Coordinates of N, CA and C in Angstrom, one line a residue:
Chain A
D4 N -4.0 -12.0 -12.4 CA -3.3 -11.1 -11.5 C -1.9 -11.5 -11.3
V5 N -1.0 -10.5 -11.1 CA 0.4 -10.8 -10.8 C 0.5 -11.3 -9.3
V6 N 1.0 -12.4 -9.1 CA 1.2 -13.0 -7.8 C 2.6 -12.6 -7.2
M7 N 2.6 -12.0 -6.1 CA 3.9 -11.6 -5.4 C 4.2 -12.6 -4.3
T8 N 5.3 -13.2 -4.3 CA 5.7 -14.2 -3.3 C 7.0 -13.7 -2.6
Q9 N 6.8 -13.5 -1.3 CA 7.9 -13.1 -0.5 C 8.5 -14.3 0.3
S10 N 9.8 -14.2 0.5 CA 10.5 -15.2 1.4 C 11.7 -14.5 2.1
P11 N 12.0 -14.9 3.3 CA 11.1 -15.8 4.1 C 9.9 -15.0 4.6
L12 N 8.9 -15.7 5.2 CA 7.8 -15.0 5.8 C 8.1 -14.6 7.2
S13 N 9.1 -15.2 7.9 CA 9.5 -14.8 9.2 C 11.0 -14.7 9.2
L14 N 11.5 -13.6 9.8 CA 13.0 -13.4 9.7 C 13.5 -12.9 11.1
P15 N 14.0 -13.8 11.9 CA 14.6 -13.4 13.1 C 16.0 -12.8 12.8
V16 N 16.3 -11.6 13.3 CA 17.6 -11.0 13.0 C 18.3 -10.6 14.3
T17 N 19.6 -10.5 14.2 CA 20.5 -10.0 15.3 C 20.8 -8.5 15.0
L18 N 20.6 -7.7 16.0 CA 20.9 -6.3 15.9 C 22.4 -6.1 15.4
G19 N 22.5 -5.2 14.4 CA 23.8 -4.9 13.8 C 24.1 -5.8 12.7
Q20 N 23.4 -6.9 12.4 CA 23.7 -7.8 11.4 C 22.8 -7.5 10.1
P21 N 23.2 -7.9 9.0 CA 22.4 -7.7 7.8 C 21.2 -8.6 7.7
A22 N 20.2 -8.1 6.9 CA 19.0 -8.9 6.6 C 18.6 -8.7 5.2
S23 N 18.0 -9.8 4.6 CA 17.6 -9.7 3.2 C 16.2 -10.4 3.0
I24 N 15.3 -9.7 2.3 CA 14.0 -10.3 2.0 C 13.9 -10.4 0.5
S25 N 13.4 -11.5 0.0 CA 13.2 -11.7 -1.4 C 11.7 -11.6 -1.8
C26 N 11.5 -11.1 -3.0 CA 10.2 -10.9 -3.5 C 10.2 -11.3 -5.0
R27 N 9.4 -12.3 -5.3 CA 9.3 -12.8 -6.7 C 7.9 -12.6 -7.3
S28 N 7.9 -12.1 -8.5 CA 6.6 -11.9 -9.1 C 6.3 -13.0 -10.2
S29 N 5.0 -13.2 -10.4 CA 4.7 -14.3 -11.4 C 4.8 -13.8 -12.8
Q30 N 5.0 -12.5 -13.0 CA 5.2 -11.9 -14.4 C 6.2 -10.8 -14.2
S31 N 6.9 -10.5 -15.3 CA 7.8 -9.4 -15.3 C 7.2 -8.1 -14.9
L32 N 7.9 -7.3 -14.1 CA 7.4 -6.0 -13.7 C 7.9 -4.9 -14.5
L33 N 8.6 -5.2 -15.6 CA 9.1 -4.2 -16.5 C 8.0 -3.6 -17.3
H34 N 7.7 -2.3 -17.1 CA 6.6 -1.7 -17.8 C 7.1 -1.2 -19.2
S35 N 6.2 -0.9 -20.1 CA 6.5 -0.4 -21.4 C 7.2 0.9 -21.4
D36 N 7.1 1.6 -20.2 CA 7.8 2.9 -20.1 C 9.3 2.7 -19.7
G37 N 9.7 1.5 -19.5 CA 11.1 1.2 -19.1 C 11.3 1.1 -17.6
Y38 N 10.4 1.5 -16.8 CA 10.5 1.3 -15.4 C 9.9 0.0 -14.9
S39 N 10.5 -0.5 -13.8 CA 9.9 -1.6 -13.1 C 9.3 -1.1 -11.8
Y40 N 8.0 -1.4 -11.7 CA 7.2 -0.8 -10.6 C 7.1 -1.8 -9.5
L41 N 8.1 -1.8 -8.7 CA 8.2 -2.7 -7.5 C 8.6 -1.8 -6.3
N42 N 7.7 -1.8 -5.4 CA 7.9 -1.0 -4.2 C 8.0 -1.8 -2.9
W43 N 8.6 -1.3 -1.9 CA 8.7 -1.9 -0.6 C 8.1 -1.0 0.5
F44 N 7.4 -1.7 1.4 CA 6.8 -0.9 2.5 C 7.1 -1.6 3.8
H45 N 7.1 -0.8 4.9 CA 7.4 -1.3 6.2 C 6.2 -0.9 7.1
Q46 N 5.7 -1.8 7.9 CA 4.6 -1.5 8.8 C 5.0 -1.9 10.2
R47 N 5.2 -1.0 11.1 CA 5.5 -1.3 12.5 C 4.2 -1.6 13.2
P48 N 4.3 -2.4 14.2 CA 3.1 -2.8 15.0 C 2.2 -1.6 15.3
G49 N 0.9 -1.7 15.0 CA 0.0 -0.6 15.3 C 0.1 0.6 14.5
Q50 N 0.9 0.6 13.5 CA 1.0 1.8 12.6 C 0.6 1.6 11.2
S51 N 0.5 2.6 10.5 CA 0.2 2.5 9.0 C 1.5 2.1 8.3
P52 N 1.3 1.5 7.2 CA 2.5 1.2 6.4 C 3.2 2.5 5.9
R53 N 4.5 2.4 5.6 CA 5.3 3.5 5.1 C 6.1 3.0 4.0
R54 N 6.1 3.7 2.9 CA 6.9 3.3 1.7 C 8.4 3.6 2.0
L55 N 9.2 2.6 1.7 CA 10.7 2.7 1.8 C 11.4 2.9 0.5
I56 N 10.9 2.1 -0.5 CA 11.6 2.0 -1.8 C 10.6 2.1 -2.9
Y57 N 10.8 2.8 -4.0 CA 10.0 2.8 -5.1 C 10.8 2.5 -6.4
K58 N 10.1 2.0 -7.4 CA 10.8 1.7 -8.7 C 12.1 0.9 -8.4
V59 N 11.9 -0.1 -7.6 CA 13.0 -1.1 -7.3 C 14.0 -0.7 -6.3
S60 N 14.6 0.5 -6.6 CA 15.8 0.9 -5.9 C 15.9 2.3 -5.4
N61 N 14.8 3.1 -5.5 CA 14.9 4.5 -5.1 C 14.3 4.6 -3.7
R62 N 15.2 5.1 -2.8 CA 14.8 5.3 -1.4 C 13.9 6.5 -1.2
D63 N 12.9 6.4 -0.5 CA 12.0 7.6 -0.2 C 12.8 8.5 0.8
S64 N 12.3 9.8 0.8 CA 12.9 10.8 1.6 C 12.8 10.3 3.1
G65 N 13.9 10.5 3.8 CA 14.0 10.1 5.2 C 14.2 8.7 5.5
V66 N 14.3 7.9 4.5 CA 14.6 6.4 4.7 C 16.1 6.3 4.9
P67 N 16.6 5.6 5.9 CA 18.0 5.5 6.2 C 18.7 4.7 5.1
D68 N 19.9 5.1 4.8 CA 20.6 4.4 3.7 C 21.1 3.0 4.0
R69 N 20.8 2.5 5.1 CA 21.0 1.1 5.4 C 20.0 0.2 4.6
F70 N 18.9 0.8 4.1 CA 17.9 0.1 3.3 C 18.3 0.2 1.8
S71 N 18.3 -0.9 1.1 CA 18.5 -0.8 -0.3 C 17.7 -1.8 -1.0
G72 N 17.2 -1.5 -2.2 CA 16.5 -2.4 -3.1 C 17.2 -2.7 -4.4
S73 N 17.0 -3.9 -4.9 CA 17.6 -4.3 -6.1 C 16.7 -5.3 -6.8
G74 N 17.1 -5.6 -8.0 CA 16.4 -6.7 -8.8 C 16.0 -6.2 -10.1
S75 N 15.4 -7.1 -10.9 CA 14.9 -6.8 -12.2 C 14.0 -8.0 -12.6
G76 N 13.1 -7.7 -13.6 CA 12.3 -8.8 -14.2 C 11.3 -9.3 -13.2
T77 N 11.6 -10.4 -12.6 CA 10.6 -11.0 -11.6 C 11.3 -11.3 -10.3
D78 N 12.5 -10.9 -10.1 CA 13.2 -11.2 -8.9 C 13.8 -9.9 -8.2
F79 N 13.4 -9.7 -7.0 CA 13.7 -8.4 -6.3 C 14.1 -8.7 -4.9
T80 N 14.9 -7.8 -4.3 CA 15.4 -8.0 -3.0 C 15.5 -6.7 -2.2
L81 N 15.1 -6.7 -0.9 CA 15.3 -5.6 0.0 C 16.3 -6.0 1.0
K82 N 17.4 -5.2 1.1 CA 18.4 -5.5 2.1 C 18.5 -4.4 3.1
I83 N 18.8 -4.9 4.3 CA 19.1 -4.0 5.4 C 20.5 -4.3 5.8
S84 N 21.4 -3.3 5.7 CA 22.8 -3.5 5.9 C 23.2 -3.9 7.4
R85 N 22.5 -3.2 8.3 CA 22.8 -3.4 9.7 C 21.4 -3.1 10.4
V86 N 20.8 -4.2 10.9 CA 19.5 -4.1 11.5 C 19.5 -3.3 12.8
E87 N 18.6 -2.4 12.9 CA 18.4 -1.6 14.2 C 17.0 -2.0 14.8
A88 N 16.9 -1.7 16.0 CA 15.7 -2.1 16.8 C 14.4 -1.6 16.1
E89 N 14.5 -0.4 15.5 CA 13.3 0.2 14.9 C 12.9 -0.4 13.6
D90 N 13.7 -1.4 13.1 CA 13.4 -2.0 11.9 C 12.4 -3.2 12.0
V91 N 12.0 -3.5 13.2 CA 11.1 -4.6 13.4 C 9.7 -4.3 12.8
G92 N 9.0 -5.3 12.4 CA 7.7 -5.1 11.8 C 7.5 -6.0 10.6
I93 N 6.6 -5.6 9.8 CA 6.3 -6.4 8.6 C 6.7 -5.6 7.4
Y94 N 7.4 -6.3 6.5 CA 7.8 -5.7 5.2 C 7.0 -6.3 4.1
Y95 N 6.4 -5.5 3.2 CA 5.6 -5.9 2.0 C 6.3 -5.4 0.8
C96 N 6.3 -6.2 -0.2 CA 6.6 -5.8 -1.6 C 5.3 -5.6 -2.3
M97 N 5.3 -4.8 -3.3 CA 4.1 -4.5 -4.1 C 4.4 -4.2 -5.5
Q98 N 3.6 -4.7 -6.5 CA 3.9 -4.4 -7.9 C 2.8 -3.4 -8.4
G99 N 3.2 -2.5 -9.1 CA 2.3 -1.5 -9.8 C 2.4 -1.5 -11.3
A100 N 3.0 -2.6 -11.8 CA 3.3 -2.6 -13.3 C 2.0 -3.0 -14.0
Q101 N 1.2 -3.8 -13.4 CA 0.0 -4.2 -14.1 C -1.2 -4.1 -13.1
W102 N -2.4 -3.8 -13.7 CA -3.6 -3.8 -13.0 C -4.1 -5.3 -12.8
P103 N -4.6 -5.6 -11.6 CA -4.6 -4.8 -10.4 C -3.3 -4.8 -9.7
P104 N -2.9 -3.7 -8.9 CA -1.7 -3.8 -8.1 C -1.9 -4.8 -7.0
T105 N -0.8 -5.5 -6.8 CA -0.8 -6.6 -5.8 C 0.4 -6.6 -4.8
F106 N 0.1 -7.0 -3.6 CA 1.1 -7.0 -2.5 C 1.6 -8.5 -2.3
G107 N 2.8 -8.6 -1.8 CA 3.3 -9.8 -1.2 C 2.6 -10.1 0.1
Q108 N 2.8 -11.3 0.6 CA 2.1 -11.7 1.9 C 2.7 -11.0 3.1
G109 N 3.9 -10.5 3.0 CA 4.5 -9.8 4.1 C 5.6 -10.7 4.8
T110 N 6.6 -10.1 5.2 CA 7.7 -10.7 5.9 C 7.9 -10.1 7.3
K111 N 7.7 -10.9 8.3 CA 7.8 -10.4 9.7 C 9.2 -10.4 10.2
V112 N 9.8 -9.2 10.5 CA 11.1 -9.1 11.0 C 11.1 -8.9 12.5
E113 N 11.8 -9.7 13.2 CA 11.9 -9.6 14.7 C 13.3 -9.7 15.1
I114 N 13.6 -9.2 16.3 CA 14.9 -9.3 16.8 C 15.1 -10.6 17.6
K115 N 16.2 -11.3 17.4 CA 16.5 -12.5 18.1 C 16.7 -12.3 19.6
Chain B
E13 N 4.0 19.4 5.0 CA 3.9 18.0 5.4 C 2.6 17.4 4.8
V14 N 2.8 16.3 4.2 CA 1.6 15.6 3.6 C 0.8 14.9 4.7
Q15 N -0.5 15.1 4.6 CA -1.4 14.5 5.6 C -2.6 13.9 4.8
L16 N -2.9 12.7 5.2 CA -4.2 12.0 4.7 C -4.9 11.6 5.9
V17 N -6.1 12.1 6.1 CA -6.9 11.8 7.3 C -8.2 11.2 6.9
E18 N -8.4 9.9 7.2 CA -9.6 9.1 6.9 C -10.6 9.3 8.0
S19 N -11.9 9.1 7.6 CA -13.0 9.2 8.5 C -14.1 8.4 7.9
G20 N -15.1 8.1 8.8 CA -16.3 7.5 8.3 C -16.5 6.0 8.6
G21 N -15.4 5.4 9.2 CA -15.5 4.0 9.5 C -16.4 3.8 10.7
G22 N -16.7 2.5 11.0 CA -17.6 2.2 12.2 C -18.2 0.8 12.0
L23 N -19.1 0.6 12.9 CA -19.8 -0.7 12.9 C -21.1 -0.7 12.0
V24 N -21.2 -1.6 11.2 CA -22.4 -1.7 10.3 C -22.8 -3.1 10.2
Q25 N -24.1 -3.3 10.0 CA -24.7 -4.7 9.8 C -24.4 -5.2 8.4
P26 N -24.3 -6.5 8.3 CA -24.2 -7.1 6.9 C -25.3 -6.5 6.0
G27 N -24.9 -6.2 4.8 CA -25.9 -5.6 3.8 C -26.0 -4.1 3.9
G28 N -25.4 -3.5 4.9 CA -25.4 -2.1 5.1 C -24.4 -1.3 4.2
S29 N -24.4 0.0 4.5 CA -23.6 0.9 3.7 C -22.8 1.8 4.6
L30 N -21.6 2.3 4.1 CA -20.8 3.3 4.7 C -20.2 4.1 3.7
R31 N -19.9 5.4 4.0 CA -19.1 6.2 3.1 C -17.9 6.7 3.9
L32 N -16.7 6.3 3.3 CA -15.4 6.8 3.9 C -15.0 8.0 3.2
S33 N -14.3 8.9 3.9 CA -13.7 10.1 3.4 C -12.2 10.2 3.7
C34 N -11.5 10.9 2.9 CA -10.1 11.1 3.2 C -9.7 12.5 2.8
A35 N -9.4 13.3 3.8 CA -9.0 14.7 3.6 C -7.5 14.8 3.4
A36 N -7.1 15.4 2.3 CA -5.7 15.4 1.9 C -5.2 16.9 2.1
S37 N -3.9 17.0 2.4 CA -3.2 18.3 2.5 C -1.7 18.1 2.4
G38 N -1.1 19.2 2.0 CA 0.4 19.1 1.9 C 1.0 18.7 0.6
F39 N 0.1 18.5 -0.4 CA 0.5 18.2 -1.7 C -0.6 18.6 -2.7
T40 N -0.3 18.5 -4.0 CA -1.3 19.0 -5.0 C -2.2 17.8 -5.3
F41 N -3.2 17.7 -4.5 CA -4.2 16.6 -4.5 C -4.7 16.3 -5.9
S42 N -5.0 17.4 -6.6 CA -5.7 17.3 -8.0 C -4.7 16.7 -9.0
A43 N -3.5 16.5 -8.7 CA -2.5 16.1 -9.7 C -2.2 14.6 -9.6
H44 N -2.7 13.9 -8.7 CA -2.3 12.5 -8.4 C -3.4 11.5 -8.3
W45 N -3.1 10.3 -8.8 CA -4.0 9.2 -8.6 C -4.1 9.0 -7.0
M46 N -5.2 8.5 -6.6 CA -5.5 8.2 -5.2 C -6.0 6.8 -5.1
N47 N -5.8 6.1 -3.9 CA -6.2 4.8 -3.8 C -6.8 4.5 -2.4
W48 N -7.5 3.4 -2.3 CA -7.9 2.8 -1.1 C -7.3 1.4 -1.0
V49 N -6.7 1.2 0.2 CA -6.0 -0.1 0.4 C -6.6 -0.6 1.8
R50 N -6.9 -1.9 1.9 CA -7.5 -2.4 3.2 C -6.6 -3.5 3.8
Q51 N -6.8 -3.7 5.1 CA -6.1 -4.7 5.8 C -7.0 -5.3 6.8
G52 N -7.4 -6.6 6.5 CA -8.2 -7.3 7.4 C -7.5 -7.6 8.7
P53 N -8.2 -8.0 9.8 CA -7.6 -8.2 11.1 C -6.5 -9.3 11.0
G54 N -5.3 -8.9 11.4 CA -4.2 -9.8 11.3 C -3.8 -10.2 9.9
K55 N -4.2 -9.5 8.9 CA -4.0 -9.9 7.5 C -3.0 -8.9 6.8
G56 N -2.7 -9.2 5.6 CA -1.9 -8.3 4.8 C -2.6 -7.2 4.1
L57 N -1.9 -6.5 3.3 CA -2.4 -5.4 2.6 C -3.1 -5.8 1.2
V58 N -4.3 -5.2 1.0 CA -5.0 -5.6 -0.2 C -5.5 -4.3 -0.9
W59 N -5.2 -4.1 -2.2 CA -5.6 -3.0 -2.9 C -7.2 -3.1 -3.2
V60 N -7.9 -2.0 -3.0 CA -9.3 -2.0 -3.1 C -9.7 -1.2 -4.4
S61 N -9.2 0.0 -4.5 CA -9.7 0.9 -5.6 C -8.8 2.0 -5.9
S62 N -8.8 2.6 -7.1 CA -8.0 3.7 -7.5 C -8.8 4.7 -8.3
I63 N -8.4 5.9 -8.3 CA -9.1 6.9 -9.1 C -8.0 7.9 -9.7
R64 N -8.1 8.2 -11.0 CA -7.2 9.1 -11.6 C -7.4 10.5 -11.1
S65 N -6.4 11.3 -11.3 CA -6.3 12.7 -10.8 C -7.5 13.5 -11.1
D66 N -8.1 13.3 -12.3 CA -9.3 14.1 -12.7 C -10.6 13.4 -12.5
G67 N -10.5 12.2 -11.9 CA -11.7 11.4 -11.6 C -12.2 10.7 -12.8
G68 N -11.6 10.8 -14.0 CA -12.1 10.2 -15.2 C -11.8 8.7 -15.4
D69 N -11.0 8.1 -14.5 CA -10.7 6.7 -14.6 C -10.8 6.1 -13.2
T70 N -11.5 5.1 -13.0 CA -11.7 4.4 -11.8 C -11.4 2.9 -11.9
R71 N -10.8 2.3 -11.0 CA -10.5 0.9 -11.0 C -10.9 0.2 -9.7
Y72 N -11.3 -1.0 -9.7 CA -11.7 -1.7 -8.6 C -11.2 -3.2 -8.5
A73 N -11.0 -3.6 -7.3 CA -10.7 -5.0 -7.1 C -12.0 -5.8 -7.4
D74 N -11.8 -7.0 -8.0 CA -13.0 -7.8 -8.3 C -13.9 -8.1 -7.1
S75 N -13.3 -8.1 -5.9 CA -14.0 -8.4 -4.7 C -15.0 -7.3 -4.3
V76 N -14.8 -6.1 -4.9 CA -15.7 -5.0 -4.5 C -16.4 -4.4 -5.7
K77 N -16.1 -4.9 -6.8 CA -16.7 -4.3 -8.1 C -18.2 -4.4 -8.0
G78 N -18.9 -3.3 -8.3 CA -20.3 -3.3 -8.3 C -20.9 -3.0 -6.9
R79 N -20.1 -3.0 -5.9 CA -20.6 -2.7 -4.5 C -20.0 -1.4 -4.0
F80 N -18.7 -1.1 -4.4 CA -18.0 0.1 -3.9 C -17.9 1.1 -5.0
A81 N -17.8 2.4 -4.7 CA -17.6 3.4 -5.7 C -16.7 4.4 -5.1
I82 N -15.6 4.7 -5.8 CA -14.6 5.6 -5.4 C -14.9 7.0 -6.2
S83 N -14.6 8.1 -5.5 CA -14.8 9.4 -6.1 C -13.9 10.4 -5.4
R84 N -13.8 11.5 -6.0 CA -13.0 12.6 -5.4 C -13.6 14.0 -5.7
D85 N -13.3 14.9 -4.8 CA -13.7 16.3 -5.0 C -12.4 17.1 -4.9
N86 N -11.8 17.5 -6.1 CA -10.6 18.1 -6.1 C -10.6 19.6 -5.5
A87 N -11.8 20.1 -5.5 CA -12.0 21.5 -4.9 C -11.9 21.4 -3.4
K88 N -12.2 20.2 -2.8 CA -12.2 20.0 -1.4 C -11.0 19.2 -0.9
N89 N -10.2 18.8 -1.9 CA -9.0 17.9 -1.6 C -9.5 16.7 -0.8
T90 N -10.5 16.1 -1.2 CA -11.1 14.9 -0.5 C -11.4 13.7 -1.4
L91 N -11.0 12.6 -0.9 CA -11.3 11.3 -1.6 C -12.4 10.6 -0.8
Y92 N -13.2 9.8 -1.6 CA -14.3 9.1 -1.0 C -14.4 7.7 -1.4
L93 N -15.0 6.9 -0.5 CA -15.3 5.5 -0.9 C -16.7 5.1 -0.4
Q94 N -17.6 5.0 -1.3 CA -19.0 4.6 -1.0 C -19.0 3.1 -1.0
M95 N -19.4 2.5 0.1 CA -19.4 1.0 0.3 C -20.8 0.6 0.5
N96 N -21.3 -0.2 -0.4 CA -22.7 -0.8 -0.3 C -22.6 -2.3 -0.2
S97 N -23.7 -2.9 0.3 CA -23.9 -4.3 0.4 C -22.7 -4.9 1.1
L98 N -22.4 -4.4 2.2 CA -21.2 -4.8 3.0 C -21.4 -6.2 3.5
G99 N -20.3 -7.0 3.5 CA -20.3 -8.3 4.1 C -19.2 -8.4 5.1
V100 N -19.2 -9.5 5.9 CA -18.3 -9.6 7.0 C -16.8 -9.6 6.4
E101 N -16.7 -10.1 5.2 CA -15.4 -10.1 4.6 C -14.8 -8.7 4.3
D102 N -15.6 -7.7 4.4 CA -15.2 -6.3 4.2 C -14.6 -5.7 5.5
T103 N -14.7 -6.4 6.6 CA -14.2 -5.9 7.8 C -12.7 -5.7 7.7
A104 N -12.2 -4.5 7.9 CA -10.8 -4.2 7.7 C -10.5 -2.8 8.2
V105 N -9.2 -2.4 8.3 CA -8.8 -1.0 8.3 C -8.6 -0.6 6.9
Y106 N -9.2 0.5 6.6 CA -9.2 1.1 5.2 C -8.2 2.3 5.2
Y107 N -7.2 2.2 4.4 CA -6.2 3.2 4.2 C -6.4 4.0 2.9
C108 N -6.3 5.3 3.0 CA -6.2 6.2 1.9 C -4.8 6.4 1.5
T109 N -4.4 6.2 0.2 CA -3.0 6.4 -0.1 C -2.9 7.3 -1.4
S110 N -1.8 7.9 -1.6 CA -1.6 8.8 -2.7 C -0.4 8.3 -3.6
N111 N -0.5 8.4 -4.9 CA 0.5 8.0 -5.8 C 1.3 9.3 -6.2
V112 N 2.2 9.7 -5.3 CA 3.1 10.8 -5.5 C 4.4 10.2 -5.9
N113 N 4.8 10.3 -7.1 CA 6.1 9.7 -7.6 C 6.0 8.2 -7.3
D114 N 5.1 7.6 -7.9 CA 4.8 6.1 -7.9 C 3.8 5.7 -6.8
W115 N 3.5 4.5 -6.8 CA 2.3 4.0 -6.0 C 2.5 4.2 -4.5
N116 N 1.4 4.5 -3.8 CA 1.3 4.5 -2.4 C 2.4 5.2 -1.6
A117 N 2.7 6.4 -2.1 CA 3.8 7.1 -1.4 C 3.4 7.5 0.0
Y118 N 2.2 7.9 0.2 CA 1.7 8.4 1.5 C 0.5 7.6 1.9
W119 N 0.4 7.4 3.2 CA -0.7 6.7 3.8 C -1.4 7.5 4.9
G120 N -2.7 7.3 5.0 CA -3.4 7.9 6.2 C -3.2 6.9 7.4
Q121 N -3.9 7.3 8.4 CA -3.8 6.5 9.7 C -4.8 5.3 9.6
G122 N -5.7 5.4 8.7 CA -6.6 4.3 8.5 C -7.9 4.5 9.3
T123 N -9.0 3.9 8.8 CA -10.3 3.9 9.5 C -10.8 2.5 9.5
L124 N -11.3 2.1 10.7 CA -11.7 0.7 10.9 C -13.2 0.6 10.5
V125 N -13.5 -0.4 9.6 CA -14.8 -0.8 9.2 C -15.1 -2.2 9.8
T126 N -16.1 -2.3 10.6 CA -16.5 -3.6 11.1 C -17.9 -3.9 10.7
V127 N -18.0 -5.1 10.0 CA -19.3 -5.5 9.5 C -19.7 -6.7 10.3
S128 N -20.7 -6.5 11.1 CA -21.2 -7.6 12.1 C -22.6 -7.3 12.5
S129 N -23.3 -8.4 12.7 CA -24.7 -8.3 13.2 C -24.7 -8.3 14.8

């Protein structure tokens, strides 16, 4: 199975400041169709997860443009340009390039 | 608006069975792969099972293979998960998700399964 490793696991952030989460995969996520299947999800306390980013860098509808995804191969990053209070929660990366799909451990973002 | 509404969770004894359902609306259910993802208490997200749009291909995590069965009724826009031989390790919130334009685009509210004597 592809192992997804996120860092850091805990990220205290200051409102208005940028934040960055790393996600590394144990194998390349480049599929034979040319796409890299790396998604990012956000889960607020007590809520269901919500997808933010798909195929590395595509924002889902309604996702603020302060969120951006980048990366290739085995190394990926989620960036928040200016953290807002509603951004607290746990962020997960997930690969769908190979069966079985696997998630990272999660990164807990909290306000300092 | 896309809606996924899970039901069927509850308290069950070890070795027991449950059948989860997920009613879908707001998108063309019959055109997309569907999945079950679970989250144990205080834990992260874990993929459980997937089924192709026509039901002709099903996949399972090793931890549930042989015990769980995923199915769908495209006429009823409903996804199912039959869970047998449940163990305490299966205690989790189970989410129904849809692969609309890539994996896990939409999530239901989840249904809690508690396996305990």
